[in-house]
Short mmCIF file of C-alpha atoms and ligand atoms in Angstrom, two decimals:
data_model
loop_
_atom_site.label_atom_id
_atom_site.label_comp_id
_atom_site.label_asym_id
_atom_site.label_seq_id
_atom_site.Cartn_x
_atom_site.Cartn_y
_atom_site.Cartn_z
CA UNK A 1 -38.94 -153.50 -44.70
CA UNK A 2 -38.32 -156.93 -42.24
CA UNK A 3 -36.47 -155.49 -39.40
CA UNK A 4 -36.88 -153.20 -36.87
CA UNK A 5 -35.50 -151.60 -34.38
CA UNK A 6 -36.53 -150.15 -31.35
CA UNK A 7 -34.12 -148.32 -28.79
CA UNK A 8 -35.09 -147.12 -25.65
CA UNK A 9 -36.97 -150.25 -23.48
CA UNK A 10 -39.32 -147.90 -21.70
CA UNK A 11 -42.67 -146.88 -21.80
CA UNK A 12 -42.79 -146.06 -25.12
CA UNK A 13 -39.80 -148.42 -26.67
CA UNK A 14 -42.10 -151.26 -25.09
CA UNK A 15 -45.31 -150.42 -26.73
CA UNK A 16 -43.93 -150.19 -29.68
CA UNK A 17 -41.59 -153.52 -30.01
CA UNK A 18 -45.04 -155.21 -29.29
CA UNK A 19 -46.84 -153.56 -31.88
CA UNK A 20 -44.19 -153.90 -34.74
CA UNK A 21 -43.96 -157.69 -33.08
CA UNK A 22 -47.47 -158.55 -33.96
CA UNK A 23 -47.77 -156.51 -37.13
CA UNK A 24 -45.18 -159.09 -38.45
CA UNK A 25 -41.48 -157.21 -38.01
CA UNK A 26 -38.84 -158.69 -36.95
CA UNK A 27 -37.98 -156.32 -33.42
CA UNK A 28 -34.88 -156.06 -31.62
CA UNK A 29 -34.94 -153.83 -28.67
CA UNK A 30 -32.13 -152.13 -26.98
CA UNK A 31 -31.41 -150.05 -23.87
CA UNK A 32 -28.43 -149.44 -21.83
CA UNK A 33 -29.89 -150.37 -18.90
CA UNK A 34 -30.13 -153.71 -17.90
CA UNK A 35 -33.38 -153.41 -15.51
CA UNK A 36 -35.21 -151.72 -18.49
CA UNK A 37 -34.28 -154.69 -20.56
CA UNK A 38 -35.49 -157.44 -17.85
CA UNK A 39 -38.46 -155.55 -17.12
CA UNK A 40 -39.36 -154.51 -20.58
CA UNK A 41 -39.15 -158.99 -21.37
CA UNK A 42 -41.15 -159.68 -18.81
CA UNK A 43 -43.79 -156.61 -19.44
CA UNK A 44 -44.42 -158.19 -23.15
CA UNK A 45 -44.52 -161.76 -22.21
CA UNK A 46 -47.28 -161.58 -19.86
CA UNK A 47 -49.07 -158.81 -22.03
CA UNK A 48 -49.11 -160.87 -25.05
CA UNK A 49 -50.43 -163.81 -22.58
CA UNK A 50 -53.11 -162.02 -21.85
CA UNK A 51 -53.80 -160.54 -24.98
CA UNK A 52 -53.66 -164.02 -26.49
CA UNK A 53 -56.35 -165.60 -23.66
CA UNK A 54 -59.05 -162.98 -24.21
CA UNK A 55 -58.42 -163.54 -28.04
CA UNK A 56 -57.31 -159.75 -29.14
CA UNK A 57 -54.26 -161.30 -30.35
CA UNK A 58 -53.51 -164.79 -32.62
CA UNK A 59 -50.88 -167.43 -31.16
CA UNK A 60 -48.43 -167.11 -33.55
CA UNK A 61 -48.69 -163.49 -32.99
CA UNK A 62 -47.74 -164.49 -29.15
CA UNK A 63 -45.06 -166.18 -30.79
CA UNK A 64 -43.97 -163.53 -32.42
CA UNK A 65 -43.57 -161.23 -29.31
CA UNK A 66 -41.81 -164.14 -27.76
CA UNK A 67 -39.18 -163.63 -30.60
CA UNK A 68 -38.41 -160.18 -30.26
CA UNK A 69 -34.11 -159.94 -29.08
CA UNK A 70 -33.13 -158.03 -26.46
CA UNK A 71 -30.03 -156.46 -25.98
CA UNK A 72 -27.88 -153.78 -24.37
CA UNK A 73 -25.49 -153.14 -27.46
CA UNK A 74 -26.51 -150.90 -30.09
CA UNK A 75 -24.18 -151.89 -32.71
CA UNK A 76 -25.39 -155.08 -32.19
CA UNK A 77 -28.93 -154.03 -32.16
CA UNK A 78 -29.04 -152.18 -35.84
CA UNK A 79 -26.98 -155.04 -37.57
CA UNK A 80 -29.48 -155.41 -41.25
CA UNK A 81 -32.28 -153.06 -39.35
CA UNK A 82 -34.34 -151.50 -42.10
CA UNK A 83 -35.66 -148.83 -39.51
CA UNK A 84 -34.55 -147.97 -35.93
CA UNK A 85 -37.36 -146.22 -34.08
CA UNK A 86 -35.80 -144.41 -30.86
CA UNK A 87 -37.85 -143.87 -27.55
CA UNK A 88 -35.18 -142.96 -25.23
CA UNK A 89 -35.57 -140.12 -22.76
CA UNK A 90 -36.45 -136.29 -24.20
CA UNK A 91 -33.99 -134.58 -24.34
CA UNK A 92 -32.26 -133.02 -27.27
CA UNK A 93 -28.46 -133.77 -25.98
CA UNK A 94 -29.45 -137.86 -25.72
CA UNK A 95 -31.05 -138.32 -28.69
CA UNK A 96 -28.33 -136.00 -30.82
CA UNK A 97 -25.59 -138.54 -29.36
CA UNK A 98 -27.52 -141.35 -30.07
CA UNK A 99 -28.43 -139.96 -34.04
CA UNK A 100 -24.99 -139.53 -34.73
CA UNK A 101 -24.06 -143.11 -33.45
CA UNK A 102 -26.96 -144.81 -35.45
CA UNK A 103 -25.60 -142.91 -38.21
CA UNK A 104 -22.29 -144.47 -38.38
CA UNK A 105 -23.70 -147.71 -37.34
CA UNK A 106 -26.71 -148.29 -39.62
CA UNK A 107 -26.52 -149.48 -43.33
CA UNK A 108 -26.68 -146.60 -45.79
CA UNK A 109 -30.67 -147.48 -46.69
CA UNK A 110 -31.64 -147.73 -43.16
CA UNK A 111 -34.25 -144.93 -42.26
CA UNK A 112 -33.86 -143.06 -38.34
CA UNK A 113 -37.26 -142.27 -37.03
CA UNK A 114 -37.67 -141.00 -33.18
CA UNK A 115 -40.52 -141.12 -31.23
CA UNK A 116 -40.25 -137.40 -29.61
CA UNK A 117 -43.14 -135.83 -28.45
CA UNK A 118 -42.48 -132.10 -28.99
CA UNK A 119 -38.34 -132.28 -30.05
CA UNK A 120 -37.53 -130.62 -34.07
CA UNK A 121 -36.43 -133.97 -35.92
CA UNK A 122 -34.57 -131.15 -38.80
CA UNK A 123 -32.08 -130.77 -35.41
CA UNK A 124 -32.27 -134.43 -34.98
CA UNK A 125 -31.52 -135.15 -38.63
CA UNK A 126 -28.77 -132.65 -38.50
CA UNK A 127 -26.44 -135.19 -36.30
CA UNK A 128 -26.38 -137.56 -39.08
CA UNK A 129 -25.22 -137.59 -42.81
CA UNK A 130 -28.52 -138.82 -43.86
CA UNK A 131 -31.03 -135.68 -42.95
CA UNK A 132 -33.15 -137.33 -45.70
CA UNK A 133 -33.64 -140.52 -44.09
CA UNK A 134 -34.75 -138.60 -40.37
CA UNK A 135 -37.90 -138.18 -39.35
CA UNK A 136 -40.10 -138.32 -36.39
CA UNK A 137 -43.05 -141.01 -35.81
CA UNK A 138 -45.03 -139.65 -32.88
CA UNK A 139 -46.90 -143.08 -31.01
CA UNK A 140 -49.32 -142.91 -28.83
CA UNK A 141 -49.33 -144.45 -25.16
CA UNK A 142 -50.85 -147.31 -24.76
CA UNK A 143 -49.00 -148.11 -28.48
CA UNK A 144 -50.95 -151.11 -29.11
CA UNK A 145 -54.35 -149.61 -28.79
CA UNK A 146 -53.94 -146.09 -30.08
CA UNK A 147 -55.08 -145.36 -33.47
CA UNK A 148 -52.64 -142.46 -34.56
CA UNK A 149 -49.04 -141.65 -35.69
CA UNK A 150 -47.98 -138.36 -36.25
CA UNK A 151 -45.28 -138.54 -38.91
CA UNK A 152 -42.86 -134.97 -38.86
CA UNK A 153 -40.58 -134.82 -41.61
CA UNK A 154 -37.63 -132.60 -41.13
CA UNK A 155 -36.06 -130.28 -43.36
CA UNK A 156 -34.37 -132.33 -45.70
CA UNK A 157 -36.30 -135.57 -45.19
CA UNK A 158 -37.26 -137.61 -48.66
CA UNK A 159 -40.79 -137.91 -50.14
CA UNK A 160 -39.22 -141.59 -50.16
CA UNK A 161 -38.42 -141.82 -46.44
CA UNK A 162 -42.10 -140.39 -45.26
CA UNK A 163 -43.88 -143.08 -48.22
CA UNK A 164 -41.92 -145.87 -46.33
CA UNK A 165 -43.11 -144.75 -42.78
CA UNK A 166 -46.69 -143.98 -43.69
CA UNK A 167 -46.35 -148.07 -44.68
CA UNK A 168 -44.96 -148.95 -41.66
CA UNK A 169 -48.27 -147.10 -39.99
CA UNK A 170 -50.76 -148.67 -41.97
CA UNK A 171 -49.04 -151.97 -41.57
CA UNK A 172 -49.02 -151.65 -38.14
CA UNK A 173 -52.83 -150.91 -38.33
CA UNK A 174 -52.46 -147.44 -37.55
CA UNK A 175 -53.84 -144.09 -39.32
CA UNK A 176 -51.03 -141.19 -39.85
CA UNK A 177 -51.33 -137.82 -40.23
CA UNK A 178 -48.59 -135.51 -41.35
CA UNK A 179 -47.87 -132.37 -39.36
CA UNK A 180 -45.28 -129.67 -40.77
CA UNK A 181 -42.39 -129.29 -38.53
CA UNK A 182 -43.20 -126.77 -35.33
CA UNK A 183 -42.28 -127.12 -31.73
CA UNK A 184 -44.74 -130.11 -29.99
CA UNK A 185 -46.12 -130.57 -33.53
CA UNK A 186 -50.27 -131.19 -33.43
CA UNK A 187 -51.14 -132.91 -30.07
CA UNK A 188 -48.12 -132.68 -27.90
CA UNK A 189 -48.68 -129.11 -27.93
CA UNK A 190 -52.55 -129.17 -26.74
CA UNK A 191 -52.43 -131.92 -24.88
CA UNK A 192 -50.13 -130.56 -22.53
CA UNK A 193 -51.71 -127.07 -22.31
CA UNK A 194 -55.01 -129.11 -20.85
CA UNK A 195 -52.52 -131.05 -18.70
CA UNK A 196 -50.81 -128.05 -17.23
CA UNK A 197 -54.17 -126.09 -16.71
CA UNK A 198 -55.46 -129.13 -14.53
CA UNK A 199 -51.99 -128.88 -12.71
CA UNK A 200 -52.63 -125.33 -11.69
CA UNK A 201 -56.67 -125.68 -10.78
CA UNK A 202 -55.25 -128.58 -8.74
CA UNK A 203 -52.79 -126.16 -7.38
CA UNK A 204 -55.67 -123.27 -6.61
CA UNK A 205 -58.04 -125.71 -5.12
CA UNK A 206 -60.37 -125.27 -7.62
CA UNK A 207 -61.29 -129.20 -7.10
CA UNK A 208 -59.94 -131.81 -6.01
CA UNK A 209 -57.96 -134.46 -9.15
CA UNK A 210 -60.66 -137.00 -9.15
CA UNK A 211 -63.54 -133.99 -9.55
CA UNK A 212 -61.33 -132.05 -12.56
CA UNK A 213 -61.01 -135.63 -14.11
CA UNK A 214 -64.32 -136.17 -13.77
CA UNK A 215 -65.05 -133.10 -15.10
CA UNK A 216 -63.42 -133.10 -18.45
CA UNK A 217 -64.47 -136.77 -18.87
CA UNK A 218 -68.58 -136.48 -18.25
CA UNK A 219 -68.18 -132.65 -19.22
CA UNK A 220 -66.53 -132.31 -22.04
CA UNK A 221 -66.63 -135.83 -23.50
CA UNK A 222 -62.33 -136.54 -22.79
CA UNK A 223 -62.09 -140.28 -22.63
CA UNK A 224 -59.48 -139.94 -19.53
CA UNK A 225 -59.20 -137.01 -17.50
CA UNK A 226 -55.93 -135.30 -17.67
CA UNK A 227 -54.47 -136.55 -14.53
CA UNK A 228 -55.32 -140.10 -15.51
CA UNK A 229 -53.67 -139.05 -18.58
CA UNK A 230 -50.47 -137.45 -17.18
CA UNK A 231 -49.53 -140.17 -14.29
CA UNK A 232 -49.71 -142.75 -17.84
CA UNK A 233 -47.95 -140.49 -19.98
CA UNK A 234 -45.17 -140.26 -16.84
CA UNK A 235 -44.95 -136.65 -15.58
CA UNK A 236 -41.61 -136.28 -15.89
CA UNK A 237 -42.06 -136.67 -19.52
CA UNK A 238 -44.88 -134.35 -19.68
CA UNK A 239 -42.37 -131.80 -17.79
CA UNK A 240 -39.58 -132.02 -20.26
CA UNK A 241 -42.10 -131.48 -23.40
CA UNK A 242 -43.49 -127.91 -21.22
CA UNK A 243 -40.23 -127.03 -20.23
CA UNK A 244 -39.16 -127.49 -24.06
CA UNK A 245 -42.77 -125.15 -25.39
CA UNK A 246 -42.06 -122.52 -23.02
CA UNK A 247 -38.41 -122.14 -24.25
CA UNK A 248 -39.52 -122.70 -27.65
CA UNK A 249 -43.71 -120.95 -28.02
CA UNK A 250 -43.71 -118.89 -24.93
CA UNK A 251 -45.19 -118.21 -21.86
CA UNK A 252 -48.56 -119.88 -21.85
CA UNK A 253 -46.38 -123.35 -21.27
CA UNK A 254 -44.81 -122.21 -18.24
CA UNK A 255 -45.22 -125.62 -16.18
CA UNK A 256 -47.12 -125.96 -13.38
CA UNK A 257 -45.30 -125.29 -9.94
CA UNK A 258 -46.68 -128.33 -8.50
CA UNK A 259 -46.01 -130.49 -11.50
CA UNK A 260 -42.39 -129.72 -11.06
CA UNK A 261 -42.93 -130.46 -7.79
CA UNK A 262 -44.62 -133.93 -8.05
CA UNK A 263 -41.17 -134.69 -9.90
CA UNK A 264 -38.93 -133.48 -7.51
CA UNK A 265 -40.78 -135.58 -5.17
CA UNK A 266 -40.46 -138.26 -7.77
CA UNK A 267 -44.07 -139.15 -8.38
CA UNK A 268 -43.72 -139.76 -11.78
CA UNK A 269 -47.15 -141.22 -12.40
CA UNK A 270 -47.63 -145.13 -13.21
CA UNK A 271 -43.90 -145.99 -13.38
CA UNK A 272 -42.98 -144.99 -9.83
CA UNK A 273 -46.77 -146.29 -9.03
CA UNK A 274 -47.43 -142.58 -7.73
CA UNK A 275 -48.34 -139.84 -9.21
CA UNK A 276 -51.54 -137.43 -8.71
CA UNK A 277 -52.43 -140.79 -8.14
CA UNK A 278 -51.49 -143.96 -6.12
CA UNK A 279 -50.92 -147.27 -7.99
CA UNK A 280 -50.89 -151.02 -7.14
CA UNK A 281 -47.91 -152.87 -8.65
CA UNK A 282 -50.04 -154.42 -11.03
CA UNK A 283 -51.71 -151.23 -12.25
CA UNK A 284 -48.72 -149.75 -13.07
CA UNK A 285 -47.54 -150.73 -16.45
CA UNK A 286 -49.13 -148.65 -19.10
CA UNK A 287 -49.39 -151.30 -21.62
CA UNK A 288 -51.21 -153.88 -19.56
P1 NAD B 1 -39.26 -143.79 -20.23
O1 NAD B 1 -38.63 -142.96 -19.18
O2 NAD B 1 -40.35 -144.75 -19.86
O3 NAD B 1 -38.12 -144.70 -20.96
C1 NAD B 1 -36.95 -144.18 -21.49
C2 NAD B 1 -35.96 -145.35 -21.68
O4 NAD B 1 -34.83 -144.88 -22.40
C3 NAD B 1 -35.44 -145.93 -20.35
O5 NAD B 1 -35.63 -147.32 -20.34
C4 NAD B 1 -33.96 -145.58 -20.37
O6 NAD B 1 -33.14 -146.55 -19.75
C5 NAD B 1 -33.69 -145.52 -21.88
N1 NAD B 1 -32.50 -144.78 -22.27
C6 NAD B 1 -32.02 -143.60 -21.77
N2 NAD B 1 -30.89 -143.24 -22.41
C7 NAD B 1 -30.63 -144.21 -23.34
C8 NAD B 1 -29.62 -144.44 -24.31
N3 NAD B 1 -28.62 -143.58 -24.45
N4 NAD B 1 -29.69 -145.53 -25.10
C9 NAD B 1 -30.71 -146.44 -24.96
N5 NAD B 1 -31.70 -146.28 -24.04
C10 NAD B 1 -31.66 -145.20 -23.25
O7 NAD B 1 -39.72 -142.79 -21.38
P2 NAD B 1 -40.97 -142.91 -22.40
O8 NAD B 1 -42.18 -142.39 -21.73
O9 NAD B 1 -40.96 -144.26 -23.02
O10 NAD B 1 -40.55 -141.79 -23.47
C11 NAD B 1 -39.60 -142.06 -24.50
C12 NAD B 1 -39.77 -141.04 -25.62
O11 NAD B 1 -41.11 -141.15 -26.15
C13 NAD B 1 -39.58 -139.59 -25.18
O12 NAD B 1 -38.99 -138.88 -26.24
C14 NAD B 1 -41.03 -139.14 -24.96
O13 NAD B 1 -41.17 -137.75 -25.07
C15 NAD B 1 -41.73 -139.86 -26.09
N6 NAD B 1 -43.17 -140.10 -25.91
C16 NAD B 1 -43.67 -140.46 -24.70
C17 NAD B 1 -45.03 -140.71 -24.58
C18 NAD B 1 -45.63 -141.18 -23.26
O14 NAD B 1 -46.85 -141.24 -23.15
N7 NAD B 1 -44.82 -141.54 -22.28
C19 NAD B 1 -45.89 -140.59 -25.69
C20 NAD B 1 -45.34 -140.22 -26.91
C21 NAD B 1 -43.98 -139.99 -27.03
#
């Protein structure tokens, strides 16, 4: 296992292309769009600069981010990858589309992992001819500094193909844990019950954001509060994984009128640099 590859150049795609960069891999990176791509180089660059001044990381591991490819093509991407990791946007008709094009792109031992957060990798797998080699590898945001991966094998996916990834964890200095297959799997699925509750309390006035952050953090021991927590995760994203549990679990993940507001407003969070929040340009890449 030399060569990975990551597609999808945002939040997520990033984080992870630095981490499999300084845990030794060899990391191409694709997108289709161009502005993820520049932004994404220029992201790592200075965060490995930084992380290489205050000594967290080595300088041939700054060399090593410095090395990762960048590229718009996917076929180009996946030529001799060992395992493509995708982070592209959630939704199920994307990531089918780009399953079954990996699929007929990739060498025959290459495994398919994707990064959903909530998303059934069995109906992922299912777009491909290799269900066995599917399976999802749930990172955490910021990559490089969160401990966990939750690995989600599919139906039909190998003893063989979750060994390999559990390696891939550990290598990357990361614990796993393995969760069976259910919609938003272990901590998708309660982390965005707390996030939508906050929503709503926001909503009734309870308090204002910075008091019900506050709250949870000095309360109840939460090391962000969930509206520092949602504006990183991008609540856009956070929308698409409640819109998918309510379809899929049920009422009590109905989202939050005014989080579907904040995204019709396009407040995203950090990315947009507002979201309950307001960010300065420099605050708002997750990674930094
Ligand atoms: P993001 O919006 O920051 O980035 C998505 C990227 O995918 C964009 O750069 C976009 O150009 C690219 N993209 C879209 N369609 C594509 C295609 N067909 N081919 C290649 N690239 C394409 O999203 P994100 O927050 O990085 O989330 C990515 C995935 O990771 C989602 O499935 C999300 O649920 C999951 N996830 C997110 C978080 C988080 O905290 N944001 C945490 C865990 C998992």
């Amino acid at each position: 296992m030399t060569n990975i590859t990551v597609v999808g150049a945002g939040i997520m795609g990033r984080g992870i292309a630095y981490t499999a960069a300084i845990s030794g891999y060899n990391v191409r990176l694709q997108d289709i769009s161009s502005n993820s791509l520049q932004a994404a180089a220029r992201d790592l660059q200075n965060m490995a600069q930084r992380s290489t001044e205050r000594h967290f990381i080595t300088l041939e591991q700054q060399q090593l981010v410095q090395n990762i490819a960048y590229t718009d093509s996917l076929e180009q991407a996946v030529l001799n990858s060992d395992l493509v990791i995708e982070a592209v946007v959630e939704r199920m008709d994307v990531k089918s589309q780009i399953f079954n094009e990996l699929d007929q792109l990739c060498d025959a031992h290459t495994i398919l992992a994707t990064n959903t957060s909530a998303l059934s990798p069995t109906e992922i797998g299912a777009q491909t001819k290799r269900p066995d080699k599917v399976i999802a590898m749930h990172f955490f945001n910021p990559v490089h500094k969160m401990k966990l991966i939750e690995i989600i094998r599919g139906l039909d996916t190998s003893d063989e193909t979750v060994r390999i990834v559990q390696d891939v964890a550990r290598r990357m200095g990361k614990e796993s844990v393995e969760v069976n297959e259910f919609p938003g799997f272990v901590t998708s699925r309660m982390n965005v019950l707390i996030g939508n509750e906050a929503m709503n309390m926001l909503m009734e006035g309870v308090a204002s954001a910075e008091d019900i952050d506050r709250a949870l953090k000095l309360g109840l021991n939460h090391p962000m509060g969930p509206f520092e927590m949602g504006d990183l995760v991008g609540l856009d994203t956070r929308l698409r994984t409640l819109e998918y549990l309510h379809k899929t679990l049920g009422e009590k993940y109905r989202p939050s009128p005014l989080l579907v507001k904040y995204v019709k407003a396009g407040r995203l969070g950090r990315k947009t640099g507002r979201g309950v929040y307001t960010y300065e340009e420099d605050e708002q890449h997750a990674n930094s």
